[in-house]
Short mmCIF file of C-alpha atoms and ligand atoms in Angstrom, two decimals:
data_model
loop_
_atom_site.label_atom_id
_atom_site.label_comp_id
_atom_site.label_asym_id
_atom_site.label_seq_id
_atom_site.Cartn_x
_atom_site.Cartn_y
_atom_site.Cartn_z
CA MET A 1 -30.01 56.44 -20.67
CA THR A 2 -33.38 57.65 -21.82
CA ASP A 3 -35.46 54.52 -21.27
CA ALA A 4 -34.57 54.22 -17.59
CA LYS A 5 -37.42 53.45 -15.21
CA PRO A 6 -38.06 56.44 -12.99
CA MET A 7 -38.55 56.32 -9.21
CA PHE A 8 -41.63 57.59 -7.43
CA ILE A 9 -41.31 60.75 -5.33
CA ASN A 10 -44.11 63.04 -4.24
CA GLY A 11 -46.56 61.44 -6.65
CA GLU A 12 -44.22 62.04 -9.63
CA TRP A 13 -42.10 59.70 -11.67
CA VAL A 14 -38.58 61.14 -11.61
CA LEU A 15 -35.12 60.22 -12.84
CA ALA A 16 -31.97 60.72 -10.82
CA GLU A 17 -30.18 64.05 -11.12
CA GLY A 18 -27.43 63.52 -13.71
CA GLY A 19 -29.28 60.54 -15.14
CA ALA A 20 -27.54 57.77 -13.21
CA THR A 21 -29.09 54.28 -13.57
CA PHE A 22 -28.42 50.70 -12.49
CA ASP A 23 -29.52 47.48 -14.11
CA VAL A 24 -31.95 44.85 -12.82
CA ILE A 25 -30.72 41.41 -13.82
CA ASN A 26 -32.86 38.32 -14.40
CA PRO A 27 -31.14 35.65 -12.31
CA ALA A 28 -32.46 32.87 -14.59
CA ASP A 29 -30.36 34.01 -17.60
CA GLN A 30 -28.52 37.21 -16.57
CA SER A 31 -30.43 39.26 -19.14
CA THR A 32 -31.17 42.86 -18.25
CA VAL A 33 -34.80 43.27 -17.18
CA ALA A 34 -34.64 47.04 -16.92
CA SER A 35 -32.47 50.02 -16.12
CA VAL A 36 -33.67 51.93 -13.09
CA ALA A 37 -33.00 55.45 -11.85
CA ASN A 38 -30.13 55.38 -9.36
CA GLY A 39 -31.05 57.78 -6.63
CA ALA A 40 -28.52 59.69 -4.55
CA ALA A 41 -28.50 62.54 -2.00
CA PRO A 42 -30.76 64.98 -3.93
CA GLU A 43 -33.47 62.30 -4.44
CA ILE A 44 -33.19 61.19 -0.84
CA GLU A 45 -33.73 64.78 0.28
CA ARG A 46 -36.72 65.23 -2.05
CA ALA A 47 -38.33 62.01 -0.94
CA VAL A 48 -37.87 62.80 2.76
CA GLN A 49 -39.22 66.35 2.29
CA ALA A 50 -42.19 64.95 0.40
CA ALA A 51 -42.96 62.41 3.15
CA HIS A 52 -42.57 65.11 5.77
CA ALA A 53 -44.91 67.50 3.96
CA ALA A 54 -47.56 64.82 3.29
CA PHE A 55 -47.52 63.42 6.83
CA ARG A 56 -49.77 65.90 8.62
CA GLU A 57 -52.74 65.74 6.33
CA TRP A 58 -52.52 61.95 5.98
CA SER A 59 -52.27 61.44 9.73
CA LEU A 60 -55.32 63.64 10.31
CA LEU A 61 -57.57 61.68 7.95
CA ALA A 62 -60.09 59.46 9.73
CA PRO A 63 -58.63 55.96 10.07
CA LYS A 64 -61.63 54.64 8.21
CA ASP A 65 -60.82 56.90 5.25
CA ARG A 66 -57.20 55.80 5.23
CA GLY A 67 -58.51 52.27 5.34
CA ARG A 68 -60.70 52.88 2.30
CA ILE A 69 -57.61 53.76 0.24
CA LEU A 70 -55.74 50.73 1.56
CA LEU A 71 -58.66 48.52 0.52
CA ALA A 72 -58.61 50.09 -2.93
CA ILE A 73 -54.86 49.28 -3.15
CA GLN A 74 -55.62 45.68 -2.12
CA GLU A 75 -58.25 45.40 -4.80
CA LEU A 76 -56.04 46.80 -7.56
CA MET A 77 -53.16 44.58 -6.53
CA GLU A 78 -55.48 41.60 -6.78
CA GLU A 79 -56.68 42.68 -10.24
CA ARG A 80 -53.08 43.05 -11.37
CA ARG A 81 -51.79 40.01 -9.46
CA ASP A 82 -50.50 38.07 -12.45
CA GLU A 83 -48.72 41.11 -13.88
CA LEU A 84 -47.07 41.74 -10.53
CA ALA A 85 -46.11 38.07 -10.23
CA ARG A 86 -44.51 38.27 -13.66
CA ILE A 87 -42.34 41.12 -12.46
CA VAL A 88 -41.43 39.18 -9.31
CA THR A 89 -40.30 36.16 -11.34
CA LEU A 90 -38.34 38.33 -13.79
CA GLU A 91 -36.33 40.17 -11.15
CA ASN A 92 -36.24 37.58 -8.34
CA GLY A 93 -36.22 34.27 -10.25
CA LYS A 94 -38.80 32.39 -8.14
CA PRO A 95 -41.22 30.16 -10.03
CA TYR A 96 -44.18 32.05 -11.47
CA GLU A 97 -46.74 29.94 -9.59
CA GLU A 98 -44.92 30.73 -6.35
CA ALA A 99 -44.75 34.39 -7.29
CA LYS A 100 -48.52 34.46 -7.82
CA LYS A 101 -48.98 33.03 -4.32
CA GLU A 102 -46.60 35.62 -2.91
CA VAL A 103 -48.42 38.52 -4.49
CA GLN A 104 -51.81 37.14 -3.40
CA PHE A 105 -50.56 36.83 0.16
CA SER A 106 -48.79 40.16 0.19
CA LEU A 107 -51.84 42.20 -0.78
CA GLY A 108 -53.71 40.81 2.21
CA TYR A 109 -51.66 43.10 4.48
CA PHE A 110 -53.57 46.08 3.06
CA GLY A 111 -56.87 44.48 3.97
CA TRP A 112 -55.80 43.44 7.44
CA PHE A 113 -54.30 46.84 8.34
CA ALA A 114 -57.19 48.77 6.76
CA GLU A 115 -59.39 47.10 9.34
CA GLU A 116 -56.83 47.45 12.16
CA ALA A 117 -56.61 51.20 11.55
CA ARG A 118 -60.19 51.51 12.82
CA ARG A 119 -59.30 49.77 16.06
CA MET A 120 -56.41 52.04 17.01
CA SER A 121 -58.16 53.28 20.11
CA GLY A 122 -56.65 54.67 23.30
CA GLU A 123 -57.57 54.38 26.92
CA TRP A 124 -59.27 56.40 29.63
CA VAL A 125 -57.44 55.45 32.82
CA ALA A 126 -58.92 55.68 36.30
CA SER A 127 -57.36 58.46 38.32
CA PRO A 128 -55.91 57.89 41.80
CA GLN A 129 -57.01 61.43 42.74
CA PRO A 130 -60.34 63.21 42.32
CA GLY A 131 -60.31 66.06 39.84
CA LYS A 132 -57.84 64.42 37.45
CA ARG A 133 -58.37 62.41 34.33
CA TYR A 134 -55.86 60.38 32.35
CA TRP A 135 -56.19 59.93 28.64
CA VAL A 136 -53.82 57.63 26.69
CA LEU A 137 -53.67 57.89 22.95
CA HIS A 138 -51.72 56.24 20.16
CA GLN A 139 -50.51 58.61 17.46
CA PRO A 140 -48.72 57.95 14.18
CA ILE A 141 -44.97 58.27 14.70
CA GLY A 142 -44.17 60.35 11.63
CA PRO A 143 -42.31 59.81 8.35
CA VAL A 144 -40.89 56.29 8.12
CA ALA A 145 -37.89 55.00 6.14
CA ALA A 146 -38.41 51.39 5.05
CA VAL A 147 -35.64 49.20 3.63
CA THR A 148 -36.52 45.80 2.18
CA PRO A 149 -34.68 42.71 0.81
CA TRP A 150 -35.03 40.98 -2.54
CA ASN A 151 -36.35 37.55 -1.52
CA PHE A 152 -40.03 38.54 -1.29
CA PRO A 153 -40.14 41.66 -3.45
CA SER A 154 -43.88 42.14 -2.77
CA THR A 155 -44.49 40.80 0.74
CA MET A 156 -41.54 42.56 2.32
CA VAL A 157 -42.86 45.85 0.97
CA THR A 158 -46.54 45.42 1.90
CA ARG A 159 -45.82 43.98 5.38
CA LYS A 160 -44.11 47.30 6.20
CA ILE A 161 -46.00 49.95 4.28
CA ALA A 162 -49.54 48.68 4.95
CA PRO A 163 -49.29 49.08 8.75
CA ALA A 164 -47.32 52.33 8.45
CA LEU A 165 -49.88 53.90 6.11
CA ALA A 166 -52.77 52.54 8.17
CA ALA A 167 -51.35 54.13 11.30
CA GLY A 168 -51.16 57.48 9.51
CA CYS A 169 -47.44 57.55 8.71
CA SER A 170 -45.86 58.52 5.42
CA VAL A 171 -43.14 56.32 3.97
CA VAL A 172 -39.92 56.50 1.96
CA LEU A 173 -39.22 52.96 0.78
CA LYS A 174 -35.80 51.88 -0.43
CA PRO A 175 -36.36 48.47 -2.02
CA ALA A 176 -33.52 45.99 -2.63
CA SER A 177 -31.48 47.00 -5.67
CA ALA A 178 -31.98 43.49 -7.08
CA THR A 179 -35.78 43.79 -7.06
CA PRO A 180 -36.97 47.44 -7.33
CA LEU A 181 -39.47 46.80 -10.14
CA THR A 182 -42.14 45.15 -7.96
CA ALA A 183 -41.95 48.06 -5.54
CA LEU A 184 -42.37 50.55 -8.41
CA ALA A 185 -45.40 48.62 -9.68
CA ILE A 186 -46.88 48.74 -6.18
CA ALA A 187 -46.24 52.52 -6.16
CA ASP A 188 -48.15 52.83 -9.42
CA ILE A 189 -51.05 50.99 -7.84
CA THR A 190 -51.06 53.21 -4.73
CA GLN A 191 -51.28 56.23 -7.03
CA ALA A 192 -54.15 54.70 -9.04
CA ALA A 193 -55.93 53.86 -5.76
CA GLY A 194 -55.88 57.53 -4.77
CA LEU A 195 -53.12 57.65 -2.21
CA PRO A 196 -52.16 61.38 -1.93
CA PRO A 197 -48.76 62.46 -3.33
CA GLY A 198 -45.84 62.23 -0.91
CA VAL A 199 -47.52 59.70 1.44
CA PHE A 200 -45.61 56.82 -0.19
CA ASN A 201 -42.33 57.33 -2.04
CA VAL A 202 -40.09 54.72 -3.62
CA LEU A 203 -36.44 55.62 -3.78
CA THR A 204 -34.55 53.29 -6.09
CA THR A 205 -30.78 53.14 -5.67
CA ASN A 206 -27.96 50.71 -5.39
CA ARG A 207 -25.93 53.04 -3.17
CA SER A 208 -26.87 51.41 0.08
CA ARG A 209 -24.13 53.11 2.11
CA LEU A 210 -25.55 56.50 1.05
CA VAL A 211 -28.99 55.31 2.12
CA GLY A 212 -27.53 54.49 5.53
CA ASN A 213 -25.92 57.90 5.79
CA GLU A 214 -28.49 60.23 4.24
CA LEU A 215 -31.91 58.54 4.53
CA LEU A 216 -31.83 56.45 7.72
CA THR A 217 -30.22 59.19 9.79
CA HIS A 218 -32.22 62.05 8.28
CA PRO A 219 -33.57 64.15 11.17
CA LEU A 220 -37.06 64.25 9.63
CA ILE A 221 -37.28 60.42 9.56
CA ARG A 222 -38.82 59.26 12.84
CA LYS A 223 -38.73 55.56 12.40
CA ILE A 224 -36.76 52.90 10.50
CA GLY A 225 -38.31 49.65 9.37
CA PHE A 226 -35.58 47.33 8.10
CA THR A 227 -35.75 43.76 6.78
CA GLY A 228 -32.47 42.17 5.80
CA SER A 229 -29.34 40.62 7.22
CA THR A 230 -28.36 40.83 10.88
CA ASP A 231 -25.01 42.41 10.06
CA VAL A 232 -26.51 45.28 8.12
CA GLY A 233 -29.12 45.64 10.87
CA LYS A 234 -26.38 46.09 13.46
CA GLY A 235 -24.79 48.88 11.41
CA ILE A 236 -28.13 50.66 11.08
CA MET A 237 -28.75 50.33 14.81
CA GLU A 238 -25.40 51.91 15.64
CA ALA A 239 -26.01 54.83 13.31
CA ALA A 240 -29.60 55.24 14.56
CA ALA A 241 -28.41 55.35 18.17
CA ARG A 242 -27.19 58.91 17.67
CA GLN A 243 -30.80 60.08 17.27
CA ILE A 244 -32.58 57.39 19.34
CA LYS A 245 -34.43 56.56 16.16
CA ARG A 246 -37.31 54.11 16.56
CA LEU A 247 -36.44 50.77 14.96
CA SER A 248 -38.23 47.69 13.70
CA PHE A 249 -35.94 44.93 12.45
CA GLU A 250 -36.69 41.64 10.70
CA LEU A 251 -33.30 39.97 10.38
CA GLY A 252 -31.66 36.66 9.66
CA GLY A 253 -32.58 33.19 10.94
CA ASN A 254 -31.26 29.70 11.52
CA ALA A 255 -34.45 27.64 11.82
CA PRO A 256 -34.32 24.20 13.38
CA PHE A 257 -36.82 21.67 12.01
CA ILE A 258 -37.28 18.81 14.48
CA VAL A 259 -38.77 15.41 13.60
CA PHE A 260 -39.62 13.36 16.69
CA ASP A 261 -40.00 9.55 16.67
CA ASP A 262 -43.71 9.88 17.02
CA ALA A 263 -44.24 12.33 14.12
CA ASP A 264 -46.58 11.74 11.24
CA LEU A 265 -43.78 10.92 8.84
CA LYS A 266 -45.55 11.76 5.63
CA SER A 267 -46.38 15.26 6.74
CA ALA A 268 -42.94 15.71 8.36
CA VAL A 269 -41.27 14.85 5.04
CA GLU A 270 -43.59 17.10 3.10
CA GLY A 271 -43.25 19.93 5.59
CA SER A 272 -39.46 19.79 5.80
CA VAL A 273 -38.98 19.63 2.02
CA ALA A 274 -41.39 22.55 1.59
CA MET A 275 -39.79 24.65 4.35
CA LYS A 276 -36.28 23.91 3.12
CA PHE A 277 -36.65 24.10 -0.62
CA LEU A 278 -39.95 25.58 -1.79
CA ARG A 279 -39.72 29.11 -0.50
CA VAL A 280 -37.54 30.94 -3.04
CA GLY A 281 -35.39 27.81 -3.24
CA GLY A 282 -34.34 28.15 0.36
CA GLN A 283 -33.61 31.87 0.22
CA SER A 284 -36.04 32.78 2.97
CA CYS A 285 -35.35 33.92 6.54
CA ILE A 286 -37.76 31.29 7.90
CA CYS A 287 -36.48 28.38 5.83
CA ALA A 288 -35.48 25.19 7.65
CA ASN A 289 -31.74 25.50 8.19
CA ARG A 290 -31.01 22.48 10.43
CA ILE A 291 -33.15 19.37 10.18
CA TYR A 292 -32.96 17.34 13.40
CA VAL A 293 -34.20 13.76 13.17
CA GLN A 294 -34.71 11.55 16.22
CA ARG A 295 -32.58 8.42 15.91
CA GLY A 296 -35.48 5.97 16.20
CA VAL A 297 -37.10 7.29 13.01
CA ALA A 298 -33.99 8.10 10.99
CA ASP A 299 -34.12 4.84 9.00
CA ARG A 300 -37.50 5.75 7.64
CA PHE A 301 -37.28 9.55 7.49
CA LEU A 302 -33.92 9.97 5.78
CA PRO A 303 -34.63 7.87 2.62
CA ALA A 304 -38.08 9.40 2.23
CA PHE A 305 -36.64 12.90 2.51
CA VAL A 306 -33.86 12.19 -0.01
CA GLU A 307 -36.34 10.67 -2.46
CA ALA A 308 -38.61 13.71 -2.21
CA VAL A 309 -35.67 16.08 -2.80
CA LYS A 310 -34.57 14.12 -5.89
CA LYS A 311 -37.98 14.71 -7.42
CA LEU A 312 -37.87 18.51 -7.12
CA LYS A 313 -37.88 20.35 -10.40
CA VAL A 314 -35.25 23.01 -10.78
CA ALA A 315 -36.09 25.25 -13.74
CA PRO A 316 -36.38 28.86 -14.91
CA GLY A 317 -39.38 30.41 -13.22
CA PHE A 318 -41.65 30.60 -16.24
CA GLN A 319 -41.20 26.91 -17.14
CA PRO A 320 -44.36 24.99 -16.25
CA GLY A 321 -43.85 22.81 -13.20
CA ALA A 322 -40.78 24.76 -11.99
CA GLN A 323 -40.39 24.35 -8.18
CA ILE A 324 -36.99 25.85 -7.61
CA GLY A 325 -35.64 28.76 -9.62
CA PRO A 326 -32.12 30.22 -9.69
CA LEU A 327 -30.41 31.76 -6.72
CA ILE A 328 -30.45 35.55 -6.76
CA ASN A 329 -26.82 36.00 -7.85
CA GLU A 330 -23.45 34.29 -8.12
CA GLU A 331 -22.34 35.50 -4.68
CA THR A 332 -25.25 33.71 -3.07
CA ARG A 333 -24.72 30.54 -5.10
CA ALA A 334 -21.01 30.51 -4.26
CA LYS A 335 -21.79 30.96 -0.58
CA VAL A 336 -24.22 28.01 -0.51
CA HIS A 337 -21.76 25.85 -2.44
CA GLY A 338 -18.93 26.88 -0.11
CA LEU A 339 -20.94 25.75 2.95
CA VAL A 340 -21.77 22.43 1.27
CA GLN A 341 -18.14 21.74 0.35
CA ASP A 342 -16.94 22.76 3.76
CA ALA A 343 -19.38 20.39 5.41
CA VAL A 344 -18.19 17.51 3.20
CA ALA A 345 -14.56 18.36 4.06
CA ARG A 346 -15.55 18.12 7.74
CA GLY A 347 -17.09 14.67 7.35
CA ALA A 348 -20.68 15.21 6.20
CA ARG A 349 -22.00 12.89 3.48
CA LEU A 350 -23.49 14.53 0.36
CA VAL A 351 -26.18 12.14 -0.90
CA THR A 352 -27.76 14.19 -3.68
CA GLY A 353 -27.20 17.48 -5.50
CA GLY A 354 -24.70 20.00 -4.23
CA HIS A 355 -23.31 21.24 -7.52
CA TYR A 356 -23.78 24.01 -10.06
CA LEU A 357 -26.30 23.40 -12.87
CA THR A 358 -24.86 24.91 -16.04
CA GLU A 359 -26.22 23.10 -19.07
CA GLY A 360 -29.19 23.75 -21.34
CA ALA A 361 -31.88 25.94 -19.76
CA TYR A 362 -29.59 26.50 -16.80
CA LYS A 363 -26.79 27.86 -18.89
CA ASN A 364 -26.65 31.52 -17.95
CA GLY A 365 -28.59 31.39 -14.68
CA PHE A 366 -27.55 30.91 -11.03
CA PHE A 367 -29.00 27.39 -10.67
CA TYR A 368 -27.93 24.89 -8.03
CA ALA A 369 -28.81 21.20 -7.59
CA PRO A 370 -30.77 20.77 -4.30
CA ALA A 371 -28.37 19.21 -1.82
CA VAL A 372 -28.91 16.82 1.08
CA LEU A 373 -26.13 16.30 3.62
CA LEU A 374 -26.18 13.52 6.22
CA ASP A 375 -23.95 13.14 9.31
CA VAL A 376 -23.86 16.89 9.85
CA THR A 377 -22.82 18.09 13.32
CA ASP A 378 -23.75 21.30 15.17
CA ASP A 379 -20.26 22.73 15.01
CA MET A 380 -20.16 22.84 11.18
CA PRO A 381 -20.63 26.29 9.66
CA ILE A 382 -23.51 24.93 7.54
CA ALA A 383 -25.43 24.31 10.81
CA GLN A 384 -24.42 27.62 12.40
CA GLU A 385 -24.82 30.08 9.57
CA GLU A 386 -27.89 31.04 7.62
CA ILE A 387 -27.53 28.91 4.45
CA PHE A 388 -30.02 30.89 2.32
CA GLY A 389 -30.16 28.35 -0.46
CA PRO A 390 -31.19 24.81 -1.50
CA ALA A 391 -29.01 22.73 0.80
CA ALA A 392 -30.42 20.60 3.68
CA PRO A 393 -28.15 19.53 6.54
CA LEU A 394 -29.60 16.59 8.51
CA LEU A 395 -28.57 15.96 12.10
CA LEU A 396 -29.54 13.16 14.50
CA PHE A 397 -30.64 13.43 18.13
CA ASP A 398 -31.69 11.13 20.96
CA THR A 399 -33.80 12.99 23.50
CA GLU A 400 -36.27 15.85 23.63
CA GLU A 401 -34.23 17.74 26.20
CA GLU A 402 -31.11 17.40 24.07
CA VAL A 403 -32.73 18.60 20.85
CA ILE A 404 -34.29 21.65 22.54
CA ARG A 405 -30.87 22.62 23.90
CA ARG A 406 -29.23 22.15 20.48
CA ALA A 407 -32.05 23.93 18.63
CA ASN A 408 -31.75 26.98 20.89
CA ALA A 409 -27.92 27.13 20.77
CA THR A 410 -27.78 29.93 18.17
CA LYS A 411 -27.76 33.71 18.17
CA PHE A 412 -30.79 33.63 15.89
CA GLY A 413 -34.41 33.19 16.96
CA LEU A 414 -36.75 33.73 14.04
CA ALA A 415 -38.57 30.47 13.21
CA ALA A 416 -38.54 26.84 14.38
CA TYR A 417 -40.61 23.80 13.44
CA PHE A 418 -41.25 20.41 15.04
CA TYR A 419 -43.43 17.38 14.32
CA THR A 420 -44.92 15.14 16.97
CA LYS A 421 -48.26 13.47 17.61
CA ASP A 422 -47.92 13.72 21.39
CA MET A 423 -49.93 16.72 22.55
CA THR A 424 -48.14 17.12 25.87
CA ARG A 425 -44.80 17.16 24.07
CA LEU A 426 -46.25 19.65 21.57
CA MET A 427 -47.01 22.12 24.38
CA ARG A 428 -43.69 21.54 26.14
CA VAL A 429 -41.55 21.96 23.07
CA ALA A 430 -43.49 24.95 21.71
CA GLU A 431 -42.95 26.77 25.02
CA GLN A 432 -39.26 26.04 25.22
CA LEU A 433 -38.12 26.95 21.71
CA GLU A 434 -36.59 30.46 21.78
CA TYR A 435 -38.12 31.60 18.48
CA GLY A 436 -40.68 34.22 17.43
CA LEU A 437 -42.51 31.77 15.14
CA VAL A 438 -42.97 28.13 15.98
CA GLY A 439 -44.63 25.68 13.58
CA ALA A 440 -46.01 22.68 15.46
CA ASN A 441 -46.85 20.02 12.83
CA ASP A 442 -47.04 22.95 10.47
CA ALA A 443 -44.65 24.33 7.87
CA THR A 444 -46.68 27.10 6.26
CA GLY A 445 -45.21 30.05 8.15
CA TYR A 446 -46.98 33.16 9.42
CA THR A 447 -50.11 34.92 8.31
CA HIS A 448 -51.47 38.50 8.47
CA GLU A 449 -53.38 38.05 11.66
CA ILE A 450 -50.43 37.04 13.90
CA PRO A 451 -47.37 39.00 15.02
CA PHE A 452 -44.22 37.94 13.26
CA GLY A 453 -40.64 38.72 14.32
CA GLY A 454 -37.52 37.38 15.87
CA PHE A 455 -35.98 36.65 19.30
CA LYS A 456 -32.31 37.40 19.93
CA GLU A 457 -30.36 38.68 16.89
CA SER A 458 -33.26 37.91 14.52
CA GLY A 459 -34.98 41.19 15.10
CA LEU A 460 -36.80 43.87 17.04
CA GLY A 461 -40.53 44.47 17.06
CA ARG A 462 -43.25 42.63 15.17
CA GLU A 463 -44.95 42.83 11.79
CA GLY A 464 -48.52 41.65 11.29
CA GLY A 465 -51.14 41.08 13.96
CA HIS A 466 -52.37 43.92 16.19
CA GLU A 467 -48.75 44.57 17.11
CA GLY A 468 -47.86 45.45 13.51
CA ILE A 469 -49.66 48.79 13.56
CA GLU A 470 -48.49 49.74 17.08
CA GLU A 471 -44.90 49.67 15.75
CA TYR A 472 -45.79 52.83 13.83
CA THR A 473 -47.30 54.76 16.72
CA GLU A 474 -46.11 56.69 19.74
CA VAL A 475 -48.08 56.45 22.98
CA LYS A 476 -49.06 59.74 24.61
CA SER A 477 -50.49 60.21 28.10
CA VAL A 478 -52.55 63.35 28.65
CA VAL A 479 -53.05 64.41 32.26
CA ILE A 480 -56.19 66.52 32.64
CA ASN A 481 -56.81 68.68 35.67
CA LEU A 482 -60.48 69.43 36.20
CA THR A 483 -60.20 71.49 39.36
P1 LIG B 1 -29.17 42.81 3.11
O1 LIG B 1 -27.93 42.72 2.37
O2 LIG B 1 -29.08 43.11 4.55
O3 LIG B 1 -30.05 43.92 2.36
C1 LIG B 1 -31.34 44.25 2.77
C2 LIG B 1 -31.62 45.69 2.33
O4 LIG B 1 -30.74 46.60 2.97
C3 LIG B 1 -31.44 45.92 0.83
O5 LIG B 1 -32.41 46.86 0.41
C4 LIG B 1 -30.06 46.48 0.76
O6 LIG B 1 -29.78 47.22 -0.38
C5 LIG B 1 -30.01 47.34 2.01
N1 LIG B 1 -28.69 47.59 2.51
C6 LIG B 1 -27.56 46.85 2.37
N2 LIG B 1 -26.56 47.42 3.03
C7 LIG B 1 -27.05 48.55 3.62
C8 LIG B 1 -26.47 49.56 4.44
N3 LIG B 1 -25.18 49.52 4.81
N4 LIG B 1 -27.27 50.57 4.86
C9 LIG B 1 -28.56 50.61 4.53
N5 LIG B 1 -29.14 49.69 3.74
C10 LIG B 1 -28.39 48.64 3.29
O7 LIG B 1 -30.04 41.50 3.00
P2 LIG B 1 -30.35 40.66 1.68
O8 LIG B 1 -29.09 39.98 1.30
O9 LIG B 1 -31.00 41.52 0.69
O10 LIG B 1 -31.48 39.65 2.23
C11 LIG B 1 -31.16 38.53 2.89
C12 LIG B 1 -31.22 38.70 4.42
O11 LIG B 1 -32.46 39.24 4.81
C13 LIG B 1 -31.12 37.37 5.14
O12 LIG B 1 -30.31 37.48 6.26
C14 LIG B 1 -32.57 37.09 5.56
O13 LIG B 1 -32.70 36.24 6.64
C15 LIG B 1 -33.05 38.44 5.86
N6 LIG B 1 -34.54 38.45 5.79
C16 LIG B 1 -35.24 38.55 6.95
C17 LIG B 1 -36.63 38.50 6.88
C18 LIG B 1 -37.42 38.57 8.15
O14 LIG B 1 -38.64 38.73 8.04
N7 LIG B 1 -36.83 38.44 9.32
C19 LIG B 1 -37.26 38.45 5.65
C20 LIG B 1 -36.50 38.38 4.51
C21 LIG B 1 -35.16 38.42 4.58
P3 LIG B 1 -29.18 46.49 -1.69
O15 LIG B 1 -30.24 45.65 -2.20
O16 LIG B 1 -28.80 47.58 -2.63
O17 LIG B 1 -27.98 45.74 -1.22
MG1 LIG B 2 -26.85 41.73 0.67
#
């Protein structure tokens, strides 16, 4: 195919050897958005060699000068925000207004880490003996392989590459095969902003097994940054063990959302609906997965929640007022529907939605009617697995102690939310939830300035905050003898 979109290696736009391509599909209508170069072993080798060759010079630049380029990237992304958002909606399906917010948020990582780069200082440690000095420094770890998912095609990329580049690392990014176009547009921007060739490379491919074998275990790659499912993460960790590769993982979640009797009900309803349905239609790792409602407030919370869900507008992303777009593909839609049907078979009550939308504007897309399930119990798969779609299981509880125990009874530990007006309870519950992100009367998620990451099987390491840049450094202690 001659009109295939090339990938970005060593500052050049290149096609795959042999001309292989794969298609990017618009999940709102299954039309082909673009054909993209389908990289394999030769492109992986070129990209790694390019990152390796570019690393030294980039790492030796003054942090302030690296920061200057990151700030230029941020500025260009902001100028081209609407164009990027259009690409996000085309390949991911999320509503255009939501895509604009995503791109606006994602570009902020370049600003935050441009500034953090200048604060990457070491330490001068007091010596226990005269005549010796101890100097501790943080150095960029080396070429990084980054692998990202499709649900936030812009944020997942910038949250990894901004800290890596700021620390002085070079990067080979393998974006999700469903959403490579946003990553390619970001590559174009990095080039326009003056990032030297080879410092950032985007390898597009749908051969993820090959990526595991050839890219992630390449001896010149010093660190893997992976965001995706826990199962794929485990496979990467096993393979990486052979070289003790450094790892940062952002994996799956199963977020509890707890509404106590004394919650501000209006904001608890708004927060739970937003955290369940209004982040990529529920296809986010921090989405509410189990909504726990204290029995004393159930009579008022449940009807208000159901009413709010019935008002949500499901529509193709470019339709004005769209709040929930299509799911990313049929596999995902079928999985969500399977969990809903299974819950009903086990005794849950479906009170709204919970079926495919196939008529009119929905005809060729992967649309699903937002579902609310009552009488759900902890043992149902819908409460145990990551739903990753627009279905809300509601569960009742009696006491604080009980709900904390139930909320923590999962292998995941990414995000949790709870609503209460009692400040002593707020502190108690926040401390006891075994999650990396806890929203207390808040359902807006993380921001650039704080570390984000998971407990338990939800991840390793942190992105954002001061911690985000440290993930891309090694710590060296220099022992100096002055005698
Ligand atoms: P996924 O299937 O694990 O894929 C993530 C990325 O890994 C994609 O680029 C994928 O390529 C690639 N990949 C798949 N199999 C691979 C393998 N064997 N070796 C190397 N790379 C491989 O996840 P997803 O379905 O795209 O995304 C949903 C998952 O990501 C959910 O579990 C969600 O919770 C998690 N997530 C976590 C966070 C967080 O911050 N913690 C954020 C977003 C998403 P292809 O695209 O070609 O399959
Ligand atoms: Mg997958």
